[in-house]
Amino acid sequence: VKRISANISIPFTVGGGIHELSDVDRLLNAGADKISVNSSAIRRPGLIDEIAKHFGSQVCVLAVDAKQTEKGWFCGRWTREAQERGAGEVLFTSMNHDGVKTGYANEALAALADRLSIPVIASGGAGAKEHFRDVFLEGKADAALAASVFHFGEIKIPELKQYLCQQGINVRL
């Protein structure tokens, strides 16, 4: 985390292995701007309360790895509880869409965004510029995460930003 923070000029979030406040403190002091909790918050929901109380809600991102089944998605109640406990954002990853590059889970994202008053970050599914447009317009996401399309140069970030701007989506150029 220290090496990364010394070499980039954008905010970044760190997740994994965060079980108690001392973990959060260590990561923030190393240069992280936010932390992401997932299974540790499921095991001990009070961790979200503690993080929000000691560091502020803006530091705490709830990561949700969701999978759609025949019965639907099962994260609505938990995300509302996390918001009430002090989570400042929800990172929603559709395991069904992750890595397949066919678009985000826009219907589930829109339903989640309608339920919550905190920002929703979409993850899982980006494969084309249009997928980003759709996740903001149809999925009502506040932000969208992507990895391989950027890592492998399939989509150039400056070109994506220009495209989104042309589509009427507010983006910093």
Short mmCIF file of C-alpha atoms in Angstrom, two decimals:
data_model
loop_
_atom_site.label_atom_id
_atom_site.label_comp_id
_atom_site.label_asym_id
_atom_site.label_seq_id
_atom_site.Cartn_x
_atom_site.Cartn_y
_atom_site.Cartn_z
CA VAL A 1 0.00 0.00 0.00
CA LYS A 2 2.86 2.38 0.80
CA ARG A 3 4.54 1.70 -2.56
CA ILE A 4 1.29 2.22 -4.44
CA SER A 5 0.41 5.45 -2.65
CA ALA A 6 3.89 6.80 -3.36
CA ASN A 7 3.48 6.16 -7.08
CA ILE A 8 -0.07 7.25 -7.91
CA SER A 9 -1.95 10.50 -7.61
CA ILE A 10 -5.51 9.16 -7.47
CA PRO A 11 -7.50 7.95 -4.47
CA PHE A 12 -7.57 4.20 -3.97
CA THR A 13 -9.40 1.64 -1.87
CA VAL A 14 -7.85 -1.42 -0.25
CA GLY A 15 -9.74 -4.57 0.71
CA GLY A 16 -8.96 -8.00 2.03
CA GLY A 17 -7.86 -9.14 5.46
CA ILE A 18 -9.56 -6.30 7.30
CA HIS A 19 -10.92 -7.71 10.54
CA GLU A 20 -10.56 -4.93 13.11
CA LEU A 21 -9.98 -1.21 13.50
CA SER A 22 -6.22 -1.60 13.76
CA ASP A 23 -6.21 -3.06 10.22
CA VAL A 24 -8.08 0.00 8.95
CA ASP A 25 -5.76 2.36 10.80
CA ARG A 26 -2.66 0.62 9.40
CA LEU A 27 -3.95 0.79 5.79
CA LEU A 28 -5.03 4.43 6.02
CA ASN A 29 -1.67 5.38 7.52
CA ALA A 30 0.04 3.53 4.67
CA GLY A 31 -1.78 5.73 2.15
CA ALA A 32 -5.13 4.09 1.34
CA ASP A 33 -8.04 6.52 1.06
CA LYS A 34 -10.78 3.98 1.76
CA ILE A 35 -11.09 0.39 2.85
CA SER A 36 -13.40 -2.31 1.60
CA VAL A 37 -14.95 -4.97 3.82
CA ASN A 38 -16.83 -8.06 2.75
CA SER A 39 -16.77 -11.38 4.62
CA SER A 40 -15.45 -9.81 7.83
CA ALA A 41 -18.49 -7.49 7.90
CA ILE A 42 -20.82 -10.42 7.29
CA ARG A 43 -19.24 -12.32 10.18
CA ARG A 44 -19.21 -9.24 12.41
CA PRO A 45 -21.56 -6.47 11.16
CA GLY A 46 -20.53 -4.22 14.05
CA LEU A 47 -17.21 -3.71 12.27
CA ILE A 48 -18.99 -1.31 9.90
CA ASP A 49 -20.28 0.70 12.89
CA GLU A 50 -16.77 0.85 14.37
CA ILE A 51 -15.14 1.97 11.13
CA ALA A 52 -17.75 4.67 10.53
CA LYS A 53 -17.51 5.93 14.11
CA HIS A 54 -13.71 6.09 14.21
CA PHE A 55 -12.84 7.07 10.65
CA GLY A 56 -16.07 8.31 9.04
CA SER A 57 -18.52 6.67 6.66
CA GLN A 58 -16.56 7.93 3.65
CA VAL A 59 -13.79 5.45 4.53
CA CYS A 60 -15.99 2.32 4.63
CA VAL A 61 -16.95 0.56 1.40
CA LEU A 62 -19.10 -2.55 1.66
CA ALA A 63 -18.11 -5.07 -1.02
CA VAL A 64 -20.90 -7.41 -2.06
CA ASP A 65 -20.17 -10.44 -4.23
CA ALA A 66 -23.64 -11.34 -5.50
CA LYS A 67 -24.81 -14.23 -7.60
CA GLN A 68 -28.15 -14.37 -9.33
CA THR A 69 -30.12 -17.59 -8.91
CA GLU A 70 -33.57 -18.70 -10.00
CA LYS A 71 -34.84 -17.03 -6.81
CA GLY A 72 -33.16 -13.69 -7.59
CA TRP A 73 -30.50 -11.63 -5.84
CA PHE A 74 -30.07 -11.77 -2.08
CA CYS A 75 -28.28 -8.61 -1.01
CA GLY A 76 -30.96 -5.94 -0.58
CA ARG A 77 -31.60 -6.36 3.14
CA TRP A 78 -27.90 -6.66 3.98
CA THR A 79 -26.92 -3.58 1.99
CA ARG A 80 -29.61 -1.50 3.72
CA GLU A 81 -28.36 -2.70 7.09
CA ALA A 82 -24.77 -1.85 6.13
CA GLN A 83 -25.89 1.63 5.06
CA GLU A 84 -27.67 2.11 8.40
CA ARG A 85 -24.54 0.95 10.24
CA GLY A 86 -22.44 3.56 8.43
CA ALA A 87 -21.10 2.13 5.19
CA GLY A 88 -20.43 5.03 2.84
CA GLU A 89 -20.58 3.12 -0.46
CA VAL A 90 -21.53 -0.30 -1.80
CA LEU A 91 -19.34 -2.08 -4.33
CA PHE A 92 -21.68 -4.55 -6.07
CA THR A 93 -19.94 -7.30 -8.03
CA SER A 94 -22.14 -9.61 -10.08
CA MET A 95 -20.40 -12.98 -10.06
CA ASN A 96 -22.58 -13.97 -13.04
CA HIS A 97 -21.23 -11.06 -15.10
CA ASP A 98 -17.66 -10.85 -13.84
CA GLY A 99 -15.11 -11.63 -16.56
CA VAL A 100 -17.61 -12.37 -19.34
CA LYS A 101 -17.60 -8.84 -20.83
CA THR A 102 -21.29 -8.83 -21.78
CA GLY A 103 -22.34 -5.86 -19.66
CA TYR A 104 -23.12 -5.13 -16.04
CA ALA A 105 -26.09 -6.45 -14.02
CA ASN A 106 -28.03 -3.25 -14.70
CA GLU A 107 -31.41 -4.41 -13.44
CA ALA A 108 -29.99 -5.50 -10.08
CA LEU A 109 -27.86 -2.35 -9.84
CA ALA A 110 -30.85 -0.08 -10.51
CA ALA A 111 -32.91 -1.86 -7.85
CA LEU A 112 -30.05 -1.48 -5.38
CA ALA A 113 -29.54 2.19 -6.23
CA ASP A 114 -33.26 2.81 -5.68
CA ARG A 115 -33.07 1.15 -2.22
CA LEU A 116 -30.00 3.00 -0.96
CA SER A 117 -29.04 6.61 -0.42
CA ILE A 118 -25.28 5.91 -0.58
CA PRO A 119 -23.30 5.54 -3.82
CA VAL A 120 -23.37 2.22 -5.65
CA ILE A 121 -20.27 1.10 -7.55
CA ALA A 122 -20.81 -1.46 -10.32
CA SER A 123 -18.36 -4.28 -10.91
CA GLY A 124 -18.39 -7.26 -13.24
CA GLY A 125 -19.23 -7.24 -16.92
CA ALA A 126 -17.45 -4.42 -18.76
CA GLY A 127 -16.48 -5.36 -22.27
CA ALA A 128 -17.41 -2.35 -24.41
CA LYS A 129 -17.81 1.41 -24.04
CA GLU A 130 -21.57 0.99 -24.33
CA HIS A 131 -21.57 -1.15 -21.19
CA PHE A 132 -20.27 1.82 -19.22
CA ARG A 133 -22.94 4.10 -20.69
CA ASP A 134 -25.63 1.55 -19.85
CA VAL A 135 -24.46 1.00 -16.28
CA PHE A 136 -24.80 4.72 -15.57
CA LEU A 137 -28.06 5.30 -17.43
CA GLU A 138 -29.89 1.99 -16.90
CA GLY A 139 -28.07 0.60 -13.86
CA LYS A 140 -28.11 3.96 -12.03
CA ALA A 141 -24.57 3.30 -10.81
CA ASP A 142 -22.57 6.16 -9.33
CA ALA A 143 -19.29 4.59 -10.48
CA ALA A 144 -18.17 1.59 -12.49
CA LEU A 145 -15.18 -0.63 -11.94
CA ALA A 146 -13.39 -2.52 -14.70
CA ALA A 147 -10.08 -4.29 -14.93
CA SER A 148 -9.11 -6.46 -17.88
CA VAL A 149 -10.49 -4.12 -20.58
CA PHE A 150 -8.07 -1.49 -19.29
CA HIS A 151 -5.16 -3.79 -18.43
CA PHE A 152 -5.14 -5.35 -21.90
CA GLY A 153 -5.78 -2.08 -23.73
CA GLU A 154 -9.16 -3.17 -25.12
CA ILE A 155 -10.62 0.17 -24.02
CA LYS A 156 -8.45 3.24 -23.60
CA ILE A 157 -9.47 5.34 -20.60
CA PRO A 158 -9.23 8.72 -22.38
CA GLU A 159 -11.39 7.39 -25.23
CA LEU A 160 -13.94 6.00 -22.78
CA LYS A 161 -14.13 9.32 -20.96
CA GLN A 162 -14.70 11.18 -24.23
CA TYR A 163 -17.39 8.68 -25.26
CA LEU A 164 -19.20 8.97 -21.92
CA CYS A 165 -19.05 12.75 -22.10
CA GLN A 166 -20.59 12.63 -25.59
CA GLN A 167 -23.34 10.42 -24.16
CA GLY A 168 -24.20 13.11 -21.61
CA ILE A 169 -22.62 11.35 -18.64
CA ASN A 170 -20.76 13.59 -16.24
CA VAL A 171 -17.12 12.56 -16.29
CA ARG A 172 -13.90 14.36 -15.41
CA LEU A 173 -11.81 14.76 -18.57
#
